[in-house]
Amino acid sequence: MIFPSSVKYNIQPLFPTAVLNCNIGRNLTDIEIKCAQTISNNVMKGEGNYQTLNTKVLELPEFKEISDFINGALGYYVNTVLKPDNDLKFYITQSWINYTRSGEYHHKHCHPNSILSGVFYFNTDSSTDKIVFEKPNERIYITSQYPNIYNSKNTSVKVSIGDLIIFPSELEHYVPKTVSSDTRVSLAFNTFARGIMGTEESLTLVTL
């Protein structure tokens, strides 16, 4: 196809989805690693892997520094991306650990009743492990010769030990089958906010 050189084309990305990716910047302590291993004795079977029955793991004293790190990153996301004009206080509602052994996976899902969600990684194979995010509202499926940020159906983010990913909770994601012989250990969490959302004028006002 030939495009006339006299026409100036401009493609502008609208409403991009922000995903935060950072690393704790230190080795995990023996206490943190042992705690993550110990609570693996009390788990339930999910669709493709296992998760702790404890859904408040970030309140464990052994994870205090990890909790502080996650809350700091959560604040950075809120202040940098969302920039609320009201006094909103984001907080973690639930947190749990997923254990994905060799050949297991984490099914495609999103996180209802949450605003932002995230994953912190205790153990990964950085050469193969990743989290895959799905493009929302894909009503027409057109295959692409050259995938890019506009036409990709999904995007993979590679993960390493100590990494933290924060994303909008409605964004669907999954973990493919683990090919490493090591168990992938990841801490997931949901959040909500206290304060004022919306405005009286737009009939969206709610005080939480």
Short mmCIF file of N, CA and C in Angstrom, two decimals, residues 1-184:
data_model
loop_
_atom_site.label_atom_id
_atom_site.label_comp_id
_atom_site.label_asym_id
_atom_site.label_seq_id
_atom_site.Cartn_x
_atom_site.Cartn_y
_atom_site.Cartn_z
N MET A 1 0.84 -1.19 0.00
CA MET A 1 0.00 0.00 0.00
C MET A 1 0.88 1.25 0.00
N ILE A 2 0.51 2.21 -0.81
CA ILE A 2 1.28 3.45 -0.93
C ILE A 2 0.54 4.57 -0.20
N PHE A 3 1.27 5.29 0.66
CA PHE A 3 0.69 6.41 1.40
C PHE A 3 1.25 7.70 0.83
N PRO A 4 0.40 8.66 0.49
CA PRO A 4 0.89 9.92 -0.11
C PRO A 4 1.80 10.68 0.84
N SER A 5 2.92 11.13 0.34
CA SER A 5 3.90 11.84 1.15
C SER A 5 3.40 13.21 1.57
N SER A 6 2.37 13.73 0.93
CA SER A 6 1.85 15.05 1.25
C SER A 6 0.98 15.04 2.51
N VAL A 7 0.60 13.84 2.96
CA VAL A 7 -0.26 13.73 4.14
C VAL A 7 0.60 13.48 5.38
N LYS A 8 0.35 14.24 6.40
CA LYS A 8 1.06 14.06 7.65
C LYS A 8 0.18 13.25 8.61
N TYR A 9 0.58 12.00 8.86
CA TYR A 9 -0.19 11.13 9.73
C TYR A 9 0.32 11.25 11.17
N ASN A 10 -0.61 11.23 12.10
CA ASN A 10 -0.25 11.29 13.51
C ASN A 10 -1.08 10.27 14.28
N ILE A 11 -0.41 9.30 14.89
CA ILE A 11 -1.10 8.31 15.72
C ILE A 11 -0.81 8.64 17.18
N GLN A 12 -1.86 8.89 17.93
CA GLN A 12 -1.73 9.32 19.32
C GLN A 12 -2.28 8.25 20.25
N PRO A 13 -1.49 7.75 21.19
CA PRO A 13 -2.01 6.76 22.14
C PRO A 13 -2.97 7.41 23.13
N LEU A 14 -4.14 6.80 23.31
CA LEU A 14 -5.14 7.31 24.24
C LEU A 14 -5.35 6.35 25.40
N PHE A 15 -5.46 6.90 26.59
CA PHE A 15 -5.77 6.13 27.79
C PHE A 15 -4.85 4.93 28.00
N PRO A 16 -3.54 5.13 28.00
CA PRO A 16 -2.63 3.99 28.24
C PRO A 16 -2.80 3.46 29.66
N THR A 17 -2.53 2.18 29.83
CA THR A 17 -2.60 1.53 31.14
C THR A 17 -1.23 1.57 31.80
N ALA A 18 -1.18 2.08 33.03
CA ALA A 18 0.08 2.22 33.74
C ALA A 18 0.34 1.00 34.61
N VAL A 19 1.48 0.36 34.41
CA VAL A 19 1.92 -0.77 35.24
C VAL A 19 3.26 -0.40 35.85
N LEU A 20 3.34 -0.40 37.18
CA LEU A 20 4.58 -0.06 37.87
C LEU A 20 5.42 -1.32 38.05
N ASN A 21 6.71 -1.19 37.81
CA ASN A 21 7.66 -2.30 37.99
C ASN A 21 8.89 -1.75 38.70
N CYS A 22 9.21 -2.29 39.87
CA CYS A 22 10.40 -1.87 40.60
C CYS A 22 10.95 -3.05 41.39
N ASN A 23 12.11 -2.87 41.99
CA ASN A 23 12.75 -3.94 42.75
C ASN A 23 13.10 -3.44 44.14
N ILE A 24 13.04 -4.31 45.12
CA ILE A 24 13.30 -3.92 46.50
C ILE A 24 14.75 -3.49 46.71
N GLY A 25 15.65 -3.91 45.82
CA GLY A 25 17.02 -3.41 45.84
C GLY A 25 17.92 -4.04 46.88
N ARG A 26 17.56 -5.19 47.37
CA ARG A 26 18.41 -5.91 48.34
C ARG A 26 18.06 -7.39 48.28
N ASN A 27 18.92 -8.22 48.86
CA ASN A 27 18.61 -9.64 48.99
C ASN A 27 17.55 -9.83 50.06
N LEU A 28 16.66 -10.78 49.84
CA LEU A 28 15.68 -11.10 50.86
C LEU A 28 16.38 -11.74 52.05
N THR A 29 15.90 -11.43 53.24
CA THR A 29 16.55 -11.95 54.44
C THR A 29 16.17 -13.41 54.68
N ASP A 30 16.97 -14.09 55.48
CA ASP A 30 16.67 -15.48 55.83
C ASP A 30 15.32 -15.57 56.54
N ILE A 31 15.00 -14.57 57.36
CA ILE A 31 13.73 -14.58 58.09
C ILE A 31 12.56 -14.47 57.12
N GLU A 32 12.67 -13.60 56.13
CA GLU A 32 11.60 -13.44 55.14
C GLU A 32 11.41 -14.71 54.31
N ILE A 33 12.52 -15.29 53.89
CA ILE A 33 12.45 -16.50 53.07
C ILE A 33 11.88 -17.66 53.88
N LYS A 34 12.32 -17.81 55.12
CA LYS A 34 11.84 -18.90 55.97
C LYS A 34 10.35 -18.76 56.24
N CYS A 35 9.89 -17.53 56.47
CA CYS A 35 8.48 -17.30 56.73
C CYS A 35 7.63 -17.69 55.52
N ALA A 36 8.09 -17.30 54.32
CA ALA A 36 7.37 -17.66 53.10
C ALA A 36 7.32 -19.17 52.91
N GLN A 37 8.36 -19.86 53.33
CA GLN A 37 8.39 -21.32 53.23
C GLN A 37 7.49 -21.97 54.28
N THR A 38 7.51 -21.42 55.50
CA THR A 38 6.75 -22.01 56.61
C THR A 38 5.25 -21.96 56.35
N ILE A 39 4.75 -20.82 55.89
CA ILE A 39 3.30 -20.71 55.70
C ILE A 39 2.82 -21.48 54.46
N SER A 40 3.75 -22.03 53.69
CA SER A 40 3.35 -22.88 52.56
C SER A 40 2.76 -24.20 53.03
N ASN A 41 2.88 -24.49 54.33
CA ASN A 41 2.30 -25.71 54.88
C ASN A 41 0.80 -25.59 55.10
N ASN A 42 0.27 -24.37 54.95
CA ASN A 42 -1.16 -24.14 55.19
C ASN A 42 -1.74 -23.43 53.96
N VAL A 43 -2.06 -24.23 52.93
CA VAL A 43 -2.47 -23.67 51.65
C VAL A 43 -3.75 -24.34 51.16
N MET A 44 -4.35 -23.73 50.14
CA MET A 44 -5.49 -24.32 49.46
C MET A 44 -5.18 -24.44 47.98
N LYS A 45 -5.81 -25.40 47.32
CA LYS A 45 -5.58 -25.63 45.89
C LYS A 45 -6.40 -24.66 45.08
N GLY A 46 -5.73 -23.95 44.18
CA GLY A 46 -6.42 -23.09 43.23
C GLY A 46 -6.63 -23.82 41.92
N GLU A 47 -6.97 -23.07 40.87
CA GLU A 47 -7.21 -23.71 39.58
C GLU A 47 -5.94 -24.30 38.99
N GLY A 48 -4.82 -23.61 39.17
CA GLY A 48 -3.58 -24.12 38.56
C GLY A 48 -2.41 -24.18 39.50
N ASN A 49 -2.56 -23.64 40.73
CA ASN A 49 -1.46 -23.64 41.68
C ASN A 49 -2.04 -23.60 43.10
N TYR A 50 -1.24 -23.17 44.08
CA TYR A 50 -1.68 -23.16 45.47
C TYR A 50 -1.54 -21.76 46.06
N GLN A 51 -2.39 -21.44 47.05
CA GLN A 51 -2.28 -20.16 47.73
C GLN A 51 -2.52 -20.34 49.22
N THR A 52 -1.95 -19.43 50.00
CA THR A 52 -2.07 -19.54 51.46
C THR A 52 -3.50 -19.30 51.91
N LEU A 53 -3.87 -19.99 52.97
CA LEU A 53 -5.16 -19.73 53.61
C LEU A 53 -5.12 -18.39 54.33
N ASN A 54 -3.95 -17.98 54.75
CA ASN A 54 -3.77 -16.67 55.37
C ASN A 54 -3.86 -15.59 54.29
N THR A 55 -4.84 -14.71 54.40
CA THR A 55 -5.00 -13.63 53.42
C THR A 55 -4.62 -12.27 53.99
N LYS A 56 -3.79 -12.30 55.03
CA LYS A 56 -3.26 -11.07 55.63
C LYS A 56 -1.75 -11.22 55.88
N VAL A 57 -1.05 -11.82 54.94
CA VAL A 57 0.35 -12.17 55.18
C VAL A 57 1.24 -10.94 55.36
N LEU A 58 0.87 -9.81 54.77
CA LEU A 58 1.69 -8.61 54.92
C LEU A 58 1.60 -8.02 56.32
N GLU A 59 0.71 -8.55 57.15
CA GLU A 59 0.63 -8.12 58.54
C GLU A 59 1.54 -8.95 59.44
N LEU A 60 2.18 -9.98 58.89
CA LEU A 60 3.13 -10.77 59.67
C LEU A 60 4.37 -9.92 59.97
N PRO A 61 4.88 -9.99 61.19
CA PRO A 61 6.05 -9.16 61.54
C PRO A 61 7.27 -9.48 60.69
N GLU A 62 7.38 -10.71 60.22
CA GLU A 62 8.53 -11.09 59.39
C GLU A 62 8.56 -10.33 58.06
N PHE A 63 7.40 -9.84 57.61
CA PHE A 63 7.31 -9.15 56.32
C PHE A 63 7.18 -7.63 56.49
N LYS A 64 7.54 -7.11 57.65
CA LYS A 64 7.37 -5.68 57.91
C LYS A 64 8.08 -4.81 56.88
N GLU A 65 9.33 -5.12 56.57
CA GLU A 65 10.08 -4.30 55.62
C GLU A 65 9.52 -4.44 54.20
N ILE A 66 9.08 -5.63 53.85
CA ILE A 66 8.47 -5.82 52.53
C ILE A 66 7.17 -5.04 52.45
N SER A 67 6.38 -5.06 53.53
CA SER A 67 5.14 -4.29 53.58
C SER A 67 5.40 -2.80 53.41
N ASP A 68 6.43 -2.29 54.09
CA ASP A 68 6.78 -0.87 53.96
C ASP A 68 7.19 -0.54 52.52
N PHE A 69 7.95 -1.42 51.91
CA PHE A 69 8.38 -1.22 50.52
C PHE A 69 7.18 -1.19 49.59
N ILE A 70 6.24 -2.12 49.76
CA ILE A 70 5.06 -2.17 48.90
C ILE A 70 4.19 -0.94 49.09
N ASN A 71 3.99 -0.53 50.34
CA ASN A 71 3.17 0.65 50.60
C ASN A 71 3.81 1.92 50.03
N GLY A 72 5.13 1.99 50.06
CA GLY A 72 5.83 3.11 49.45
C GLY A 72 5.61 3.16 47.95
N ALA A 73 5.69 2.00 47.30
CA ALA A 73 5.47 1.93 45.85
C ALA A 73 4.02 2.22 45.50
N LEU A 74 3.11 1.76 46.36
CA LEU A 74 1.69 2.05 46.15
C LEU A 74 1.45 3.56 46.21
N GLY A 75 2.06 4.22 47.18
CA GLY A 75 1.92 5.67 47.27
C GLY A 75 2.50 6.38 46.06
N TYR A 76 3.63 5.88 45.55
CA TYR A 76 4.23 6.47 44.36
C TYR A 76 3.29 6.35 43.16
N TYR A 77 2.68 5.17 42.99
CA TYR A 77 1.74 4.96 41.87
C TYR A 77 0.56 5.92 41.99
N VAL A 78 -0.02 6.00 43.18
CA VAL A 78 -1.19 6.86 43.38
C VAL A 78 -0.84 8.32 43.11
N ASN A 79 0.28 8.79 43.64
CA ASN A 79 0.65 10.20 43.50
C ASN A 79 1.14 10.55 42.11
N THR A 80 1.71 9.56 41.39
CA THR A 80 2.28 9.82 40.07
C THR A 80 1.28 9.57 38.95
N VAL A 81 0.48 8.53 39.09
CA VAL A 81 -0.43 8.13 38.01
C VAL A 81 -1.85 8.64 38.26
N LEU A 82 -2.43 8.32 39.41
CA LEU A 82 -3.82 8.68 39.67
C LEU A 82 -3.97 10.16 40.03
N LYS A 83 -3.06 10.70 40.81
CA LYS A 83 -3.07 12.10 41.21
C LYS A 83 -4.46 12.56 41.70
N PRO A 84 -5.01 11.92 42.72
CA PRO A 84 -6.36 12.29 43.18
C PRO A 84 -6.40 13.72 43.72
N ASP A 85 -7.50 14.43 43.41
CA ASP A 85 -7.62 15.80 43.90
C ASP A 85 -8.28 15.85 45.27
N ASN A 86 -8.78 14.71 45.74
CA ASN A 86 -9.31 14.61 47.10
C ASN A 86 -8.30 13.84 47.96
N ASP A 87 -8.49 13.91 49.26
CA ASP A 87 -7.58 13.25 50.19
C ASP A 87 -7.93 11.78 50.30
N LEU A 88 -7.36 10.96 49.42
CA LEU A 88 -7.62 9.53 49.41
C LEU A 88 -6.44 8.79 50.05
N LYS A 89 -6.73 7.88 50.93
CA LYS A 89 -5.72 7.05 51.57
C LYS A 89 -5.88 5.62 51.09
N PHE A 90 -4.92 5.16 50.29
CA PHE A 90 -4.96 3.78 49.81
C PHE A 90 -4.38 2.84 50.86
N TYR A 91 -4.98 1.67 50.97
CA TYR A 91 -4.52 0.69 51.94
C TYR A 91 -4.70 -0.72 51.37
N ILE A 92 -3.92 -1.64 51.89
CA ILE A 92 -3.97 -3.04 51.44
C ILE A 92 -5.09 -3.76 52.17
N THR A 93 -5.99 -4.37 51.42
CA THR A 93 -7.13 -5.06 52.00
C THR A 93 -6.83 -6.53 52.29
N GLN A 94 -6.19 -7.20 51.36
CA GLN A 94 -5.83 -8.61 51.52
C GLN A 94 -4.47 -8.87 50.87
N SER A 95 -3.77 -9.85 51.40
CA SER A 95 -2.47 -10.24 50.83
C SER A 95 -2.26 -11.72 51.10
N TRP A 96 -1.74 -12.40 50.12
CA TRP A 96 -1.56 -13.85 50.22
C TRP A 96 -0.37 -14.27 49.36
N ILE A 97 0.10 -15.50 49.53
CA ILE A 97 1.23 -15.99 48.76
C ILE A 97 0.78 -17.12 47.85
N ASN A 98 1.22 -17.07 46.60
CA ASN A 98 0.96 -18.12 45.62
C ASN A 98 2.21 -18.98 45.44
N TYR A 99 2.00 -20.28 45.33
CA TYR A 99 3.09 -21.23 45.09
C TYR A 99 2.79 -21.96 43.79
N THR A 100 3.66 -21.76 42.80
CA THR A 100 3.46 -22.36 41.49
C THR A 100 4.64 -23.27 41.18
N ARG A 101 4.39 -24.57 41.27
CA ARG A 101 5.46 -25.55 41.05
C ARG A 101 5.65 -25.82 39.57
N SER A 102 6.69 -26.57 39.25
CA SER A 102 6.99 -26.90 37.86
C SER A 102 5.78 -27.54 37.19
N GLY A 103 5.40 -27.02 36.03
CA GLY A 103 4.25 -27.54 35.30
C GLY A 103 2.93 -26.93 35.71
N GLU A 104 2.91 -26.14 36.79
CA GLU A 104 1.68 -25.49 37.22
C GLU A 104 1.58 -24.09 36.60
N TYR A 105 0.43 -23.45 36.79
CA TYR A 105 0.18 -22.14 36.19
C TYR A 105 -0.77 -21.35 37.08
N HIS A 106 -0.99 -20.09 36.71
CA HIS A 106 -1.99 -19.27 37.39
C HIS A 106 -2.99 -18.82 36.34
N HIS A 107 -4.25 -19.21 36.51
CA HIS A 107 -5.28 -18.97 35.50
C HIS A 107 -5.50 -17.47 35.25
N LYS A 108 -6.07 -17.17 34.10
CA LYS A 108 -6.37 -15.78 33.76
C LYS A 108 -7.47 -15.25 34.67
N HIS A 109 -7.24 -14.06 35.22
CA HIS A 109 -8.19 -13.50 36.18
C HIS A 109 -7.94 -12.01 36.35
N CYS A 110 -8.86 -11.34 37.03
CA CYS A 110 -8.65 -9.98 37.50
C CYS A 110 -9.00 -9.96 38.99
N HIS A 111 -8.99 -8.78 39.61
CA HIS A 111 -9.19 -8.70 41.05
C HIS A 111 -10.37 -7.78 41.37
N PRO A 112 -11.59 -8.33 41.47
CA PRO A 112 -12.76 -7.50 41.81
C PRO A 112 -12.64 -6.91 43.22
N ASN A 113 -13.45 -5.88 43.46
CA ASN A 113 -13.49 -5.20 44.76
C ASN A 113 -12.11 -4.70 45.20
N SER A 114 -11.34 -4.26 44.23
CA SER A 114 -10.01 -3.72 44.48
C SER A 114 -9.74 -2.63 43.45
N ILE A 115 -8.95 -1.63 43.82
CA ILE A 115 -8.62 -0.55 42.89
C ILE A 115 -7.29 -0.83 42.20
N LEU A 116 -6.26 -1.07 42.99
CA LEU A 116 -4.95 -1.46 42.47
C LEU A 116 -4.57 -2.80 43.09
N SER A 117 -3.90 -3.63 42.31
CA SER A 117 -3.39 -4.90 42.81
C SER A 117 -1.91 -5.00 42.50
N GLY A 118 -1.25 -5.97 43.12
CA GLY A 118 0.18 -6.10 42.87
C GLY A 118 0.70 -7.47 43.22
N VAL A 119 1.94 -7.71 42.79
CA VAL A 119 2.62 -8.97 43.05
C VAL A 119 4.07 -8.68 43.41
N PHE A 120 4.53 -9.29 44.51
CA PHE A 120 5.92 -9.21 44.92
C PHE A 120 6.51 -10.62 44.84
N TYR A 121 7.75 -10.74 44.32
CA TYR A 121 8.30 -12.06 44.01
C TYR A 121 9.39 -12.48 44.99
N PHE A 122 9.12 -13.59 45.69
CA PHE A 122 10.09 -14.19 46.60
C PHE A 122 11.05 -15.11 45.86
N ASN A 123 10.54 -15.83 44.88
CA ASN A 123 11.40 -16.76 44.14
C ASN A 123 10.90 -16.88 42.70
N THR A 124 11.81 -16.68 41.77
CA THR A 124 11.49 -16.82 40.35
C THR A 124 12.70 -17.35 39.60
N ASP A 125 12.46 -17.82 38.41
CA ASP A 125 13.53 -18.09 37.46
C ASP A 125 13.51 -16.92 36.48
N SER A 126 14.43 -15.98 36.65
CA SER A 126 14.39 -14.74 35.89
C SER A 126 14.55 -14.96 34.38
N SER A 127 15.04 -16.13 33.99
CA SER A 127 15.24 -16.40 32.56
C SER A 127 13.94 -16.83 31.88
N THR A 128 12.95 -17.30 32.67
CA THR A 128 11.72 -17.81 32.06
C THR A 128 10.44 -17.25 32.67
N ASP A 129 10.47 -16.85 33.93
CA ASP A 129 9.23 -16.45 34.60
C ASP A 129 8.75 -15.08 34.13
N LYS A 130 7.43 -14.96 34.02
CA LYS A 130 6.82 -13.71 33.56
C LYS A 130 5.37 -13.68 34.01
N ILE A 131 4.79 -12.49 33.98
CA ILE A 131 3.36 -12.29 34.17
C ILE A 131 2.84 -11.72 32.86
N VAL A 132 1.69 -12.21 32.42
CA VAL A 132 1.14 -11.80 31.12
C VAL A 132 -0.14 -11.01 31.35
N PHE A 133 -0.22 -9.81 30.77
CA PHE A 133 -1.40 -8.96 30.87
C PHE A 133 -2.16 -9.01 29.55
N GLU A 134 -3.49 -9.11 29.64
CA GLU A 134 -4.34 -9.20 28.46
C GLU A 134 -4.90 -7.82 28.10
N LYS A 135 -5.00 -7.56 26.81
CA LYS A 135 -5.62 -6.32 26.34
C LYS A 135 -7.12 -6.38 26.63
N PRO A 136 -7.68 -5.34 27.27
CA PRO A 136 -9.11 -5.38 27.61
C PRO A 136 -10.02 -5.12 26.41
N ASN A 137 -11.24 -5.63 26.51
CA ASN A 137 -12.30 -5.33 25.53
C ASN A 137 -11.89 -5.63 24.09
N GLU A 138 -11.33 -6.81 23.90
CA GLU A 138 -10.91 -7.21 22.55
C GLU A 138 -12.10 -7.84 21.84
N ARG A 139 -12.93 -7.01 21.17
CA ARG A 139 -14.17 -7.50 20.54
C ARG A 139 -13.92 -8.06 19.13
N ILE A 140 -12.92 -7.52 18.44
CA ILE A 140 -12.59 -8.00 17.10
C ILE A 140 -11.14 -8.45 17.12
N TYR A 141 -10.89 -9.66 16.64
CA TYR A 141 -9.54 -10.22 16.70
C TYR A 141 -8.92 -10.18 15.31
N ILE A 142 -7.93 -9.31 15.15
CA ILE A 142 -7.19 -9.20 13.89
C ILE A 142 -5.75 -9.57 14.17
N THR A 143 -5.25 -10.59 13.48
CA THR A 143 -3.85 -10.98 13.68
C THR A 143 -2.95 -9.94 13.03
N SER A 144 -1.78 -9.74 13.64
CA SER A 144 -0.87 -8.67 13.20
C SER A 144 0.44 -9.24 12.72
N GLN A 145 0.91 -8.71 11.60
CA GLN A 145 2.20 -9.14 11.06
C GLN A 145 3.34 -8.63 11.92
N TYR A 146 3.20 -7.40 12.43
CA TYR A 146 4.23 -6.79 13.25
C TYR A 146 3.58 -6.28 14.54
N PRO A 147 3.64 -7.04 15.63
CA PRO A 147 3.03 -6.61 16.89
C PRO A 147 3.67 -5.32 17.42
N ASN A 148 2.84 -4.44 17.95
CA ASN A 148 3.33 -3.22 18.58
C ASN A 148 2.39 -2.86 19.73
N ILE A 149 2.59 -1.70 20.35
CA ILE A 149 1.80 -1.36 21.53
C ILE A 149 0.33 -1.14 21.21
N TYR A 150 0.00 -0.94 19.93
CA TYR A 150 -1.38 -0.69 19.55
C TYR A 150 -2.14 -1.97 19.21
N ASN A 151 -1.47 -2.94 18.62
CA ASN A 151 -2.19 -4.12 18.14
C ASN A 151 -1.93 -5.39 18.94
N SER A 152 -1.05 -5.34 19.92
CA SER A 152 -0.74 -6.55 20.70
C SER A 152 -1.96 -6.98 21.51
N LYS A 153 -2.18 -8.30 21.57
CA LYS A 153 -3.30 -8.85 22.34
C LYS A 153 -2.92 -9.03 23.80
N ASN A 154 -1.64 -9.19 24.06
CA ASN A 154 -1.18 -9.31 25.44
C ASN A 154 0.27 -8.83 25.52
N THR A 155 0.71 -8.56 26.73
CA THR A 155 2.07 -8.10 26.96
C THR A 155 2.65 -8.86 28.15
N SER A 156 3.88 -9.37 27.98
CA SER A 156 4.55 -10.11 29.05
C SER A 156 5.54 -9.20 29.76
N VAL A 157 5.61 -9.36 31.08
CA VAL A 157 6.59 -8.64 31.89
C VAL A 157 7.43 -9.68 32.61
N LYS A 158 8.73 -9.71 32.32
CA LYS A 158 9.61 -10.66 33.00
C LYS A 158 9.81 -10.24 34.45
N VAL A 159 9.95 -11.23 35.32
CA VAL A 159 10.05 -10.93 36.75
C VAL A 159 11.24 -11.66 37.37
N SER A 160 11.82 -11.01 38.38
CA SER A 160 12.97 -11.56 39.11
C SER A 160 12.69 -11.45 40.61
N ILE A 161 13.52 -12.10 41.40
CA ILE A 161 13.39 -12.05 42.85
C ILE A 161 13.48 -10.61 43.34
N GLY A 162 12.55 -10.21 44.19
CA GLY A 162 12.54 -8.86 44.72
C GLY A 162 11.76 -7.87 43.89
N ASP A 163 11.26 -8.29 42.73
CA ASP A 163 10.48 -7.39 41.88
C ASP A 163 9.08 -7.18 42.46
N LEU A 164 8.54 -6.01 42.18
CA LEU A 164 7.17 -5.67 42.55
C LEU A 164 6.47 -5.11 41.32
N ILE A 165 5.27 -5.63 41.03
CA ILE A 165 4.44 -5.15 39.94
C ILE A 165 3.14 -4.62 40.55
N ILE A 166 2.74 -3.40 40.18
CA ILE A 166 1.46 -2.83 40.61
C ILE A 166 0.68 -2.43 39.35
N PHE A 167 -0.62 -2.77 39.33
CA PHE A 167 -1.43 -2.54 38.14
C PHE A 167 -2.89 -2.33 38.52
N PRO A 168 -3.71 -1.74 37.62
CA PRO A 168 -5.14 -1.61 37.90
C PRO A 168 -5.78 -2.98 38.08
N SER A 169 -6.62 -3.12 39.10
CA SER A 169 -7.13 -4.44 39.47
C SER A 169 -8.01 -5.07 38.40
N GLU A 170 -8.60 -4.26 37.52
CA GLU A 170 -9.48 -4.82 36.49
C GLU A 170 -8.71 -5.40 35.31
N LEU A 171 -7.41 -5.20 35.27
CA LEU A 171 -6.59 -5.68 34.16
C LEU A 171 -6.39 -7.18 34.27
N GLU A 172 -6.88 -7.94 33.29
CA GLU A 172 -6.75 -9.40 33.33
C GLU A 172 -5.30 -9.81 33.12
N HIS A 173 -4.89 -10.87 33.83
CA HIS A 173 -3.51 -11.33 33.75
C HIS A 173 -3.46 -12.82 34.11
N TYR A 174 -2.35 -13.44 33.76
CA TYR A 174 -2.17 -14.86 34.07
C TYR A 174 -0.69 -15.20 34.06
N VAL A 175 -0.39 -16.40 34.54
CA VAL A 175 0.98 -16.91 34.54
C VAL A 175 1.00 -18.22 33.74
N PRO A 176 1.79 -18.32 32.67
CA PRO A 176 1.87 -19.57 31.92
C PRO A 176 2.46 -20.69 32.78
N LYS A 177 2.41 -21.90 32.27
CA LYS A 177 2.98 -23.03 32.99
C LYS A 177 4.45 -22.78 33.32
N THR A 178 4.80 -23.04 34.57
CA THR A 178 6.17 -22.85 35.02
C THR A 178 7.05 -23.96 34.44
N VAL A 179 8.14 -23.57 33.80
CA VAL A 179 9.04 -24.56 33.21
C VAL A 179 10.24 -24.82 34.10
N SER A 180 10.48 -23.94 35.07
CA SER A 180 11.61 -24.13 35.97
C SER A 180 11.32 -25.26 36.95
N SER A 181 12.37 -25.89 37.44
CA SER A 181 12.21 -26.95 38.45
C SER A 181 11.95 -26.36 39.83
N ASP A 182 12.25 -25.06 40.01
CA ASP A 182 12.00 -24.40 41.29
C ASP A 182 10.56 -23.93 41.39
N THR A 183 10.06 -23.85 42.61
CA THR A 183 8.72 -23.33 42.83
C THR A 183 8.73 -21.81 42.76
N ARG A 184 7.85 -21.27 41.98
CA ARG A 184 7.69 -19.82 41.89
C ARG A 184 6.87 -19.36 43.09
#
